Short mmCIF file of C-alpha atoms in Angstrom, two decimals:
data_model
loop_
_atom_site.label_atom_id
_atom_site.label_comp_id
_atom_site.label_asym_id
_atom_site.label_seq_id
_atom_site.Cartn_x
_atom_site.Cartn_y
_atom_site.Cartn_z
CA MET A 25 0.00 0.00 0.00
CA ARG A 26 1.41 3.44 -0.90
CA PHE A 27 1.06 6.45 1.36
CA SER A 28 1.35 10.04 0.20
CA LEU A 29 2.93 12.84 2.25
CA SER A 30 -0.53 14.03 3.27
CA SER A 31 -1.45 10.60 4.62
CA VAL A 32 1.77 10.45 6.69
CA MET A 33 0.92 13.88 8.15
CA ALA A 34 -2.58 12.62 8.95
CA LEU A 35 -1.14 9.65 10.78
CA SER A 36 1.09 11.95 12.82
CA ASP A 37 -1.97 14.00 13.71
CA ALA A 38 -3.73 10.79 14.72
CA ALA A 39 -0.91 9.94 17.12
CA VAL A 40 -1.13 13.38 18.72
CA ILE A 41 -4.87 12.93 19.29
CA THR A 42 -4.68 9.26 20.30
CA ILE A 43 -2.10 9.51 23.09
CA PRO A 44 -4.11 11.85 25.37
CA LEU A 45 -7.28 9.82 24.70
CA LEU A 46 -5.53 6.58 25.67
CA LEU A 47 -4.02 8.07 28.82
CA PHE A 48 -7.41 9.40 29.92
CA PHE A 49 -9.09 6.09 29.06
CA PHE A 50 -6.55 3.99 30.97
CA GLY A 51 -6.66 6.32 33.97
CA LEU A 52 -10.44 6.19 34.09
CA MET A 53 -10.49 2.38 33.98
CA VAL A 54 -8.06 2.07 36.90
CA ALA A 55 -9.87 4.79 38.89
CA VAL A 56 -13.15 2.89 38.55
CA GLY A 57 -11.47 -0.28 39.77
CA ILE A 58 -10.13 1.46 42.87
CA ALA A 59 -13.48 3.15 43.55
CA CYS A 60 -15.29 -0.21 43.44
CA ARG A 61 -13.07 -1.91 46.03
CA ARG A 62 -15.78 -1.82 48.70
CA HIS A 63 -18.03 -4.00 46.52
CA SER A 64 -15.43 -6.79 46.25
CA THR A 65 -14.75 -7.74 49.86
CA SER A 66 -17.01 -10.84 49.78
CA VAL A 67 -17.26 -13.71 47.33
CA GLU A 68 -20.73 -12.71 46.15
CA GLY A 69 -19.60 -9.09 45.85
CA PHE A 70 -16.44 -9.95 43.89
CA VAL A 71 -18.17 -12.41 41.53
CA LEU A 72 -21.71 -11.01 41.21
CA GLY A 73 -21.63 -7.46 42.54
CA GLY A 74 -23.90 -8.54 45.41
CA ARG A 75 -26.67 -9.45 42.94
CA SER A 76 -27.71 -5.79 42.94
CA VAL A 77 -26.61 -4.55 39.53
CA GLY A 78 -29.10 -2.41 37.60
CA PRO A 79 -30.38 -2.79 34.02
CA TRP A 80 -28.03 -0.34 32.31
CA LEU A 81 -24.86 -1.80 33.80
CA THR A 82 -26.01 -5.40 33.24
CA ALA A 83 -27.15 -4.77 29.66
CA PHE A 84 -23.92 -3.01 28.72
CA ALA A 85 -21.87 -5.68 30.49
CA PHE A 86 -23.70 -8.31 28.43
CA GLY A 87 -23.17 -6.41 25.18
CA THR A 88 -19.53 -5.49 25.68
CA SER A 89 -18.69 -9.07 26.71
CA TYR A 90 -20.41 -10.22 23.52
CA PHE A 91 -18.68 -7.92 21.05
CA SER A 92 -14.90 -7.64 21.17
CA ALA A 93 -12.08 -6.70 18.81
CA VAL A 94 -12.48 -10.18 17.31
CA ILE A 95 -15.90 -9.07 16.02
CA PHE A 96 -14.81 -5.60 14.90
CA VAL A 97 -11.53 -6.54 13.23
CA GLY A 98 -11.72 -10.27 12.48
CA TYR A 99 -15.31 -11.31 11.88
CA ALA A 100 -16.50 -8.04 10.35
CA GLY A 101 -13.57 -8.11 7.94
CA GLN A 102 -13.87 -11.79 7.04
CA PHE A 103 -17.64 -12.10 6.70
CA GLY A 104 -18.03 -8.63 5.21
CA TRP A 105 -15.50 -9.60 2.54
CA ASN A 106 -17.21 -12.95 1.88
CA PHE A 107 -20.88 -11.93 2.06
CA GLY A 108 -20.90 -8.20 1.35
CA LEU A 109 -23.73 -6.14 2.84
CA ALA A 110 -25.65 -9.33 3.63
CA SER A 111 -23.24 -9.79 6.55
CA THR A 112 -25.43 -7.23 8.33
CA TRP A 113 -27.79 -10.16 8.98
CA ILE A 114 -25.18 -11.53 11.38
CA GLY A 115 -25.38 -8.38 13.48
CA LEU A 116 -29.18 -8.45 13.44
CA GLY A 117 -29.13 -12.13 14.43
CA ASN A 118 -26.83 -11.24 17.32
CA ALA A 119 -29.31 -8.57 18.39
CA PHE A 120 -32.57 -10.52 18.18
CA ILE A 121 -31.41 -14.09 18.89
CA GLY A 122 -28.24 -13.51 20.89
CA SER A 123 -29.61 -10.63 22.97
CA LEU A 124 -33.42 -10.23 22.84
CA MET A 125 -34.28 -13.94 22.99
CA ALA A 126 -31.46 -14.72 25.40
CA TRP A 127 -32.71 -12.11 27.86
CA SER A 128 -36.36 -13.08 27.38
CA LEU A 129 -35.87 -16.84 27.84
CA LEU A 130 -32.93 -16.97 30.23
CA GLY A 131 -32.67 -13.68 32.09
CA ARG A 132 -35.41 -13.88 34.71
CA ARG A 133 -35.33 -17.65 35.25
CA THR A 134 -31.54 -17.64 35.61
CA ARG A 135 -31.67 -14.90 38.24
CA VAL A 136 -34.41 -16.65 40.23
CA MET A 137 -33.05 -20.21 40.17
CA THR A 138 -29.39 -19.35 40.74
CA GLN A 139 -30.27 -17.29 43.80
CA HIS A 140 -32.54 -20.10 45.03
CA LEU A 141 -29.73 -22.64 44.63
CA GLY A 142 -27.06 -20.26 45.87
CA SER A 143 -24.94 -20.84 42.76
CA LYS A 144 -22.43 -18.20 41.67
CA THR A 145 -21.01 -19.79 38.49
CA MET A 146 -22.30 -21.97 35.67
CA PRO A 147 -20.44 -25.10 36.88
CA ASP A 148 -21.84 -24.44 40.36
CA PHE A 149 -25.32 -24.31 38.80
CA PHE A 150 -24.80 -27.68 37.11
CA GLY A 151 -23.53 -29.19 40.35
CA LYS A 152 -26.49 -28.00 42.44
CA ARG A 153 -29.22 -28.26 39.82
CA TYR A 154 -28.33 -31.88 39.02
CA SER A 155 -26.91 -32.79 42.47
CA SER A 156 -23.60 -33.88 40.95
CA ASP A 157 -20.08 -32.90 41.96
CA ARG A 158 -18.80 -34.72 38.86
CA LEU A 159 -20.78 -32.44 36.55
CA ARG A 160 -19.51 -29.41 38.45
CA ILE A 161 -15.88 -30.49 38.12
CA ALA A 162 -16.27 -31.58 34.48
CA SER A 163 -17.86 -28.27 33.46
CA SER A 164 -15.16 -26.36 35.37
CA PHE A 165 -12.52 -28.23 33.39
CA ILE A 166 -14.29 -27.42 30.10
CA VAL A 167 -14.45 -23.72 31.04
CA PHE A 168 -10.75 -23.69 31.95
CA VAL A 169 -9.59 -25.45 28.77
CA PHE A 170 -11.68 -23.56 26.24
CA LEU A 171 -11.81 -20.05 27.71
CA ILE A 172 -8.01 -19.65 27.68
CA PRO A 173 -7.58 -19.73 23.86
CA TYR A 174 -10.77 -17.67 23.53
CA THR A 175 -9.24 -15.08 25.87
CA ALA A 176 -5.96 -15.06 23.94
CA SER A 177 -7.83 -14.41 20.67
CA LEU A 178 -9.04 -11.03 21.97
CA TYR A 179 -5.65 -9.50 21.24
CA ASN A 180 -5.95 -10.39 17.54
CA GLY A 181 -6.17 -7.37 15.29
CA LEU A 182 -4.82 -4.90 17.83
CA SER A 183 -1.40 -4.81 16.20
CA SER A 184 -2.81 -3.96 12.75
CA LEU A 185 -4.83 -1.07 14.12
CA PHE A 186 -2.11 0.35 16.35
CA ASN A 187 0.40 0.24 13.51
CA ILE A 188 -1.77 2.75 11.65
CA VAL A 189 -0.78 5.31 14.27
CA PHE A 190 2.21 3.98 16.25
CA ALA A 191 5.24 1.86 15.45
CA VAL A 192 4.69 -0.14 18.64
CA PRO A 193 5.69 -3.83 18.98
CA TYR A 194 2.74 -6.17 19.35
CA TRP A 195 3.94 -7.54 22.70
CA VAL A 196 3.90 -4.06 24.24
CA ILE A 197 0.25 -3.57 23.25
CA VAL A 198 -0.69 -6.96 24.67
CA LEU A 199 1.10 -6.39 27.99
CA VAL A 200 -0.38 -2.91 28.51
CA MET A 201 -3.91 -4.10 27.78
CA ALA A 202 -3.53 -7.20 29.96
CA ALA A 203 -1.99 -5.32 32.89
CA LEU A 204 -4.61 -2.56 32.98
CA THR A 205 -7.52 -4.99 32.63
CA GLY A 206 -6.14 -7.22 35.36
CA LEU A 207 -5.61 -4.21 37.61
CA TYR A 208 -9.20 -2.99 37.68
CA VAL A 209 -10.65 -6.52 37.90
CA ILE A 210 -8.39 -7.33 40.86
CA PHE A 211 -9.36 -4.12 42.67
CA GLY A 212 -13.09 -3.97 42.01
CA GLY A 213 -14.23 -7.42 40.86
CA TYR A 214 -17.55 -7.67 39.04
CA MET A 215 -18.77 -4.17 39.94
CA ALA A 216 -15.64 -2.54 38.50
CA THR A 217 -16.04 -4.69 35.41
CA ALA A 218 -19.70 -3.68 35.03
CA VAL A 219 -19.05 0.05 35.48
CA ASN A 220 -16.11 -0.01 33.08
CA ASP A 221 -18.19 -2.06 30.63
CA PHE A 222 -20.77 0.73 30.68
CA ILE A 223 -18.12 3.35 29.89
CA GLN A 224 -16.55 1.13 27.24
CA GLY A 225 -20.00 0.45 25.77
CA ILE A 226 -20.65 4.15 25.28
CA ILE A 227 -17.31 4.46 23.49
CA MET A 228 -18.26 1.52 21.26
CA LEU A 229 -21.68 3.01 20.42
CA VAL A 230 -20.30 6.41 19.51
CA GLY A 231 -17.27 4.94 17.75
CA ILE A 232 -19.09 2.56 15.43
CA VAL A 233 -21.61 5.24 14.34
CA VAL A 234 -18.80 7.70 13.57
CA VAL A 235 -16.70 5.10 11.73
CA VAL A 236 -19.57 3.88 9.53
CA ALA A 237 -20.48 7.47 8.65
CA ALA A 238 -16.83 8.34 7.89
CA VAL A 239 -16.33 5.32 5.61
CA LEU A 240 -19.52 6.08 3.68
CA ILE A 241 -18.57 9.76 3.28
CA ASN A 242 -15.08 8.72 2.17
CA ASN A 243 -16.68 6.64 -0.59
CA GLY A 244 -19.08 9.28 -1.88
CA GLY A 245 -22.08 8.54 0.33
CA PHE A 246 -24.29 5.48 0.78
CA GLU A 247 -25.67 5.26 -2.78
CA GLN A 248 -22.28 5.73 -4.41
CA ALA A 249 -20.64 3.22 -2.05
CA VAL A 250 -23.28 0.58 -2.81
CA SER A 251 -22.98 1.23 -6.54
CA SER A 252 -19.19 0.89 -6.39
CA LEU A 253 -19.53 -2.30 -4.35
CA ALA A 254 -21.75 -3.78 -7.07
CA THR A 255 -19.68 -2.75 -10.08
CA GLY A 256 -16.10 -2.14 -8.91
CA GLU A 257 -13.04 -4.38 -9.23
CA GLY A 258 -13.28 -7.49 -7.09
CA ALA A 259 -16.91 -6.71 -6.30
CA GLY A 260 -20.23 -7.69 -7.89
CA TRP A 261 -23.99 -7.57 -7.45
CA GLN A 262 -23.90 -10.59 -5.12
CA TYR A 263 -22.21 -8.39 -2.52
CA VAL A 264 -25.17 -6.01 -2.39
CA SER A 265 -27.85 -8.70 -2.66
CA PHE A 266 -30.28 -9.48 0.17
CA PHE A 267 -28.73 -12.79 1.28
CA GLY A 268 -25.28 -12.46 -0.28
CA SER A 269 -23.31 -14.93 -2.36
CA ASP A 270 -23.55 -17.91 0.05
CA PRO A 271 -26.82 -17.93 2.08
CA VAL A 272 -26.14 -21.35 3.66
CA SER A 273 -22.80 -20.30 5.14
CA LEU A 274 -24.34 -16.99 6.19
CA LEU A 275 -27.08 -18.85 8.07
CA PHE A 276 -24.54 -20.98 9.93
CA VAL A 277 -22.60 -17.87 10.97
CA VAL A 278 -25.80 -16.24 12.26
CA ILE A 279 -26.73 -19.33 14.30
CA LEU A 280 -23.26 -19.88 15.75
CA THR A 281 -22.63 -16.27 16.77
CA SER A 282 -26.20 -15.68 18.01
CA LEU A 283 -27.44 -18.89 19.63
CA GLY A 284 -24.03 -19.53 21.15
CA THR A 285 -24.47 -16.77 23.76
CA TRP A 286 -27.13 -18.88 25.48
CA GLY A 287 -24.50 -21.35 26.63
CA LEU A 288 -21.42 -19.21 27.27
CA PRO A 289 -20.63 -18.89 31.00
CA GLN A 290 -19.33 -15.32 30.74
CA MET A 291 -22.60 -14.25 29.07
CA VAL A 292 -25.11 -16.16 31.17
CA GLY A 293 -23.28 -15.05 34.32
CA LYS A 294 -24.53 -11.50 33.75
CA PHE A 295 -28.08 -12.65 34.59
CA TYR A 296 -26.97 -13.90 38.03
CA SER A 297 -26.27 -10.35 39.23
CA ILE A 298 -29.28 -8.34 38.01
CA ASN A 299 -31.25 -6.87 40.89
CA ASP A 300 -35.00 -7.00 40.16
CA GLU A 301 -37.85 -7.69 37.72
CA ALA A 302 -37.92 -4.17 36.28
CA ALA A 303 -34.18 -4.40 35.61
CA VAL A 304 -34.71 -7.57 33.55
CA LYS A 305 -37.34 -5.86 31.37
CA LYS A 306 -35.29 -2.72 30.84
CA GLY A 307 -32.09 -4.69 30.35
CA THR A 308 -33.71 -6.73 27.57
CA ILE A 309 -34.51 -3.60 25.57
CA ILE A 310 -31.20 -1.86 26.26
CA SER A 311 -29.13 -4.93 25.38
CA THR A 312 -31.01 -5.48 22.12
CA LEU A 313 -30.63 -1.86 20.99
CA PHE A 314 -26.94 -1.95 21.90
CA ALA A 315 -26.44 -5.06 19.77
CA ILE A 316 -28.32 -3.57 16.81
CA VAL A 317 -26.01 -0.55 16.75
CA VAL A 318 -22.69 -2.21 17.61
CA ALA A 319 -22.99 -5.63 15.95
CA GLY A 320 -25.16 -4.40 13.09
CA GLY A 321 -22.79 -1.48 12.54
CA CYS A 322 -19.65 -3.66 12.62
CA TYR A 323 -20.90 -6.13 10.03
CA PHE A 324 -22.46 -3.39 7.90
CA LEU A 325 -19.08 -1.64 7.89
CA GLY A 326 -17.31 -4.88 6.94
CA GLY A 327 -19.71 -5.30 4.04
CA PHE A 328 -17.96 -2.44 2.24
CA GLY A 329 -14.54 -4.09 2.54
CA ARG A 330 -14.29 -4.91 -1.15
CA LEU A 331 -14.27 -1.22 -1.99
CA TYR A 332 -10.61 -1.46 -0.93
CA PHE A 333 -9.88 -4.46 -3.14
CA ASP A 334 -6.72 -2.96 -4.69
CA SER A 335 -5.24 -2.09 -1.30
CA MET A 336 -5.85 -5.62 0.00
CA TYR A 337 -3.40 -7.16 -2.48
CA VAL A 338 0.35 -6.58 -2.42
CA ASP A 339 2.35 -8.20 -5.24
CA GLY A 340 -0.71 -10.27 -6.04
CA LYS A 341 -0.94 -11.67 -2.50
CA PHE A 342 -4.05 -11.19 -0.33
CA LEU A 343 -3.14 -9.53 2.97
CA GLY A 344 -5.68 -11.53 4.99
CA PHE A 345 -9.08 -10.87 6.53
CA ASP A 346 -7.60 -9.22 9.65
CA LYS A 347 -6.27 -6.43 7.41
CA VAL A 348 -9.63 -5.52 5.84
CA ILE A 349 -10.91 -3.20 8.58
CA PRO A 350 -7.48 -1.61 9.32
CA THR A 351 -7.09 -0.91 5.58
CA MET A 352 -10.48 0.81 5.51
CA LEU A 353 -9.65 2.87 8.58
CA SER A 354 -6.17 3.95 7.46
CA GLN A 355 -7.74 6.31 4.93
CA LEU A 356 -9.97 8.15 7.44
CA PRO A 357 -9.35 11.49 9.24
CA ALA A 358 -6.95 11.51 12.19
CA ALA A 359 -9.68 12.10 14.81
CA VAL A 360 -11.67 9.11 13.58
CA ILE A 361 -8.59 6.86 13.64
CA ALA A 362 -7.90 7.93 17.24
CA LEU A 363 -11.49 7.14 18.21
CA VAL A 364 -11.25 3.71 16.59
CA ILE A 365 -8.10 2.86 18.55
CA VAL A 366 -9.92 3.59 21.81
CA LEU A 367 -13.02 1.77 20.54
CA VAL A 368 -11.13 -1.44 19.82
CA LEU A 369 -9.26 -1.28 23.13
CA ALA A 370 -12.57 -0.76 24.95
CA ALA A 371 -14.15 -3.72 23.14
CA SER A 372 -11.18 -5.97 23.89
CA MET A 373 -10.72 -4.98 27.53
CA SER A 374 -14.41 -5.37 28.35
CA THR A 375 -14.52 -8.92 26.99
CA LEU A 376 -11.15 -9.80 28.51
CA SER A 377 -12.27 -8.66 31.97
CA SER A 378 -15.43 -10.76 31.72
CA LEU A 379 -13.55 -13.87 30.61
CA VAL A 380 -10.82 -13.71 33.26
CA LEU A 381 -13.37 -13.05 36.01
CA THR A 382 -15.41 -16.04 34.83
CA SER A 383 -12.35 -18.30 34.61
CA SER A 384 -10.90 -17.29 37.97
CA SER A 385 -14.19 -17.54 39.88
CA THR A 386 -14.98 -20.93 38.37
CA LEU A 387 -11.58 -22.41 39.18
CA ALA A 388 -11.55 -20.95 42.70
CA LEU A 389 -15.13 -21.67 43.75
CA ASP A 390 -15.81 -24.92 41.90
CA VAL A 391 -12.43 -26.69 42.04
CA ILE A 392 -10.01 -25.24 44.59
CA ASN A 393 -12.42 -24.35 47.43
CA PRO A 394 -14.16 -27.77 47.53
CA ILE A 395 -10.73 -29.47 47.76
CA VAL A 396 -9.45 -27.11 50.47
CA SER A 397 -12.72 -27.25 52.46
CA ARG A 398 -12.28 -30.99 52.99
CA ARG A 399 -9.35 -30.22 55.28
CA LYS A 400 -10.24 -26.81 56.72
CA THR A 401 -12.86 -24.07 56.54
CA THR A 402 -12.43 -21.64 53.65
CA SER A 403 -13.09 -18.03 54.66
CA GLU A 404 -14.60 -15.35 52.43
CA LYS A 405 -11.38 -13.37 52.60
CA ARG A 406 -9.27 -16.34 51.53
CA SER A 407 -11.65 -17.14 48.65
CA VAL A 408 -11.53 -13.58 47.33
CA PHE A 409 -7.73 -13.57 47.62
CA THR A 410 -7.56 -16.84 45.67
CA MET A 411 -9.73 -15.39 42.89
CA ARG A 412 -7.54 -12.30 42.69
CA LEU A 413 -4.45 -14.48 42.29
CA LEU A 414 -6.20 -16.46 39.58
CA VAL A 415 -7.15 -13.25 37.76
CA VAL A 416 -3.42 -12.48 37.56
CA PHE A 417 -2.75 -16.03 36.35
CA PHE A 418 -5.39 -16.01 33.61
CA VAL A 419 -4.52 -12.53 32.35
CA ALA A 420 -0.83 -13.42 32.22
CA LEU A 421 -1.48 -16.76 30.54
CA SER A 422 -3.68 -15.23 27.84
CA ALA A 423 -1.07 -12.53 27.16
CA VAL A 424 1.75 -15.08 26.91
CA ILE A 425 -0.24 -17.25 24.46
CA ALA A 426 -1.11 -14.20 22.34
CA ILE A 427 2.55 -13.12 22.18
CA LEU A 428 3.81 -16.64 21.43
CA LYS A 429 1.21 -17.02 18.70
CA ASP A 430 2.51 -13.86 17.05
CA THR A 431 6.16 -14.97 17.30
CA ILE A 432 7.23 -18.56 17.94
CA TRP A 433 3.85 -20.16 17.15
CA GLN A 434 3.02 -17.88 14.24
CA ASP A 435 2.42 -20.81 11.90
CA SER A 436 0.95 -23.13 14.53
CA VAL A 437 -2.35 -24.61 13.40
CA PHE A 438 -3.06 -25.79 16.93
CA ILE A 439 -3.32 -22.36 18.57
CA ALA A 440 -5.22 -20.79 15.66
CA GLN A 441 -7.76 -23.61 15.50
CA MET A 442 -8.17 -23.77 19.26
CA MET A 443 -9.30 -20.15 19.19
CA GLY A 444 -11.80 -20.94 16.47
CA ILE A 445 -13.41 -23.90 18.22
CA SER A 446 -13.62 -22.43 21.73
CA TRP A 447 -16.99 -20.75 21.17
CA GLY A 448 -18.50 -23.86 19.58
CA ALA A 449 -17.21 -26.19 22.29
CA LEU A 450 -18.45 -24.09 25.21
CA ALA A 451 -21.84 -23.37 23.69
CA GLY A 452 -22.24 -26.92 22.39
CA ALA A 453 -21.51 -28.42 25.81
CA PHE A 454 -23.50 -26.01 28.01
CA LEU A 455 -26.40 -24.53 26.03
CA ALA A 456 -28.84 -27.45 26.20
CA PRO A 457 -28.15 -28.52 29.83
CA PHE A 458 -28.53 -24.95 31.03
CA LEU A 459 -31.66 -24.12 29.03
CA TYR A 460 -33.48 -27.37 29.87
CA GLY A 461 -32.25 -27.14 33.45
CA LEU A 462 -34.15 -23.88 33.88
CA TYR A 463 -37.39 -25.11 32.31
CA TRP A 464 -37.71 -28.89 32.57
CA LYS A 465 -37.73 -30.89 35.79
CA LYS A 466 -37.05 -34.19 34.01
CA THR A 467 -33.62 -33.25 32.65
CA THR A 468 -31.20 -35.90 33.92
CA ARG A 469 -27.55 -36.01 34.95
CA ALA A 470 -26.82 -38.55 32.22
CA ALA A 471 -28.25 -36.23 29.55
CA VAL A 472 -26.08 -33.37 30.78
CA ALA A 473 -22.99 -35.59 30.67
CA VAL A 474 -23.83 -36.65 27.11
CA SER A 475 -24.13 -33.00 26.07
CA PHE A 476 -20.73 -32.22 27.61
CA VAL A 477 -19.09 -35.09 25.75
CA PHE A 478 -20.89 -34.42 22.47
CA GLY A 479 -20.21 -30.66 22.36
CA THR A 480 -16.54 -30.77 23.32
CA GLY A 481 -15.91 -34.02 21.43
CA LEU A 482 -17.24 -32.62 18.17
CA GLU A 483 -15.00 -29.56 18.39
CA ILE A 484 -11.93 -31.59 19.35
CA ILE A 485 -12.50 -33.74 16.25
CA GLN A 486 -12.80 -30.49 14.26
CA LEU A 487 -9.44 -29.40 15.64
CA LEU A 488 -7.77 -32.70 14.73
CA ILE A 489 -9.17 -32.48 11.18
CA SER A 490 -7.93 -28.90 10.86
CA MET A 491 -4.48 -30.08 11.98
CA ASN A 492 -4.59 -32.85 9.33
CA ILE A 493 -4.36 -35.54 12.02
CA LEU A 494 -7.78 -36.90 11.04
CA ARG A 495 -9.36 -36.93 7.61
CA VAL A 496 -13.04 -37.00 6.66
CA ASP A 497 -14.13 -37.28 3.05
CA GLY A 498 -17.57 -36.35 1.72
CA GLY A 499 -21.04 -37.18 2.96
CA PHE A 500 -22.89 -35.66 5.88
CA ILE A 501 -19.93 -36.10 8.25
CA GLY A 502 -17.69 -34.27 5.82
CA PHE A 503 -20.23 -31.44 5.64
CA VAL A 504 -20.37 -31.15 9.45
CA PHE A 505 -16.60 -30.75 9.65
CA THR A 506 -16.27 -28.39 6.69
CA ASN A 507 -15.10 -25.78 9.20
CA SER A 508 -15.56 -24.82 12.86
CA LEU A 509 -18.63 -22.72 12.00
CA TYR A 510 -20.54 -25.76 10.81
CA SER A 511 -19.36 -28.13 13.56
CA GLY A 512 -20.12 -25.49 16.20
CA VAL A 513 -23.71 -25.15 15.01
CA PHE A 514 -24.17 -28.93 14.95
CA ALA A 515 -22.70 -29.14 18.47
CA MET A 516 -25.34 -26.73 19.77
CA LEU A 517 -28.31 -28.10 17.82
CA GLY A 518 -27.26 -31.68 18.55
CA GLY A 519 -27.24 -30.93 22.27
CA LEU A 520 -30.76 -29.49 22.09
CA ILE A 521 -31.93 -32.82 20.62
CA LEU A 522 -29.79 -35.20 22.69
CA VAL A 523 -30.61 -33.81 26.14
CA PRO A 524 -34.40 -34.44 26.02
CA VAL A 525 -33.97 -37.79 24.25
CA VAL A 526 -31.42 -39.10 26.76
CA SER A 527 -33.43 -37.66 29.66
CA LEU A 528 -36.47 -39.74 28.65
CA ILE A 529 -34.55 -43.02 28.78
CA THR A 530 -32.27 -42.46 31.80
CA ARG A 531 -32.78 -42.31 35.55
CA LYS A 532 -34.73 -39.26 36.66
CA THR A 533 -34.03 -36.90 39.54
CA ALA A 534 -36.18 -37.76 42.57
CA PRO A 535 -39.55 -35.92 42.18
CA ALA A 536 -39.29 -34.34 45.63
CA GLU A 537 -35.81 -33.04 44.87
CA ALA A 538 -36.87 -31.64 41.49
CA ASP A 539 -39.95 -30.01 43.04
CA ALA A 540 -37.76 -28.36 45.69
CA ILE A 541 -35.47 -26.91 43.00
CA PHE A 542 -38.35 -25.57 40.91
CA ALA A 543 -40.24 -24.25 43.95
CA CYS A 544 -38.47 -20.93 43.39
CA TYR A 545 -40.79 -20.25 40.45
CA GLY A 546 -43.93 -20.90 42.52
CA LYS A 547 -43.32 -18.46 45.37
CA GLU A 548 -46.00 -15.84 45.91
CA VAL A 549 -44.92 -12.21 45.78
CA VAL A 550 -46.79 -8.96 46.39
CA THR A 551 -46.72 -6.49 43.52
CA ASP A 552 -48.33 -3.20 42.51
CA VAL A 553 -51.37 -3.12 40.24
CA THR A 554 -49.23 -1.33 37.64
CA ASP A 555 -47.26 -4.56 37.23
CA SER A 556 -50.14 -7.04 37.50
CA LEU A 557 -53.91 -6.73 37.05
CA GLY A 558 -54.40 -9.41 39.72
#
């Protein structure tokens, strides 16, 4: 790509604007963490914010955990390039399936049952809902194994964007982001994460609107940009069509990225902390609108990627999907570039904080504490201290993996594919057991175990195929393992079928025990006539 003198000057201007913004942003994040220390002195306060978090904070925490730099840089670039403007359907699917339906079907019931059972994590829910320590330990192990590569993937794309403005080594960016995120999570726990997520969410909302508008203006306005996308080099009418060039693949992407949130521990965990009925209703609307703007805007922006077709090829070689969005942004005004840098950092740090808090709390509460408590009583103070240590461990581990992937393991299929299958494995294993566990008394321990094995097993096979260790040729099996998108969808849908089928033919939970668990939904409450006609 060639840069003129004017573009170099613009990049210098961008650096001048970006540095103060970053310093203010980092300072604000740490200040929030310190201010929220009083909320993190107990286990419930550190993990769930005392179950008293309002609708705005919960909705933004849900949305910012959902949409990270992986969405903005990686997925928007890849699927926008492949599907054109039809990739906007992915963002709308995320809004209406991944947010609206998730809140409507899971939000209230999750809050009620988890408080009734006294569960603070998803593995803890499985252990208490199905009266099984084995399921609790197994699900904790799945969370540990598959959240680490997912966490490491959040750093992807940061280097490309920062290099537009700064000549900063990738490892420096990773360490700064990891250290600052770990700092405010250690200080303030869930409440600091929720407050910072709200701030980061506002940055994401403003940023994506400004970026989309700037890209359209830079290409002559909406009509001209669409016309160029349909007729320009490397483009075509399929990239402006309603369902794009490959509707089947598009559908699988929508299902995987939307339905998957129903089974991800870091997403479902947001429902544990919401404070009341009104907050659930408001949070549903806020979260959906947030997803429409952020996810819809990201994929809509990526849909115009082929307008930069010439810039995406150097010496006849395609630069890669992760370069699509940075290439688009490099031609924008300095102020917009500075805003995008902060936007992507905000998106990455919000998701990273949610993932490390989920990982550390699960390992501490569901694995370490039960082992320690067999020999001596575990105090609240000791439990919180253990989780803080584990936050440091998980942040450091994710940063090390991200740096190694960019250097020593740059060509490693294993790390790259592990990141791709993490979402599918977690959602495939947990979605069905969690959903049926909230609604159906007859869900059995055996059915949950089958779902764990099926979801993770399918994605491990996908990994082995991607590494050329296994080979599958043709037929339905070959179609399932075409890529991790397809296998991830089949992992989730297969679990939704397997759990009820296995539950009907395996030993049921004792009726009295099941009735006691579901009694939380039958409690009488007094409410105002404005909420119920009586």
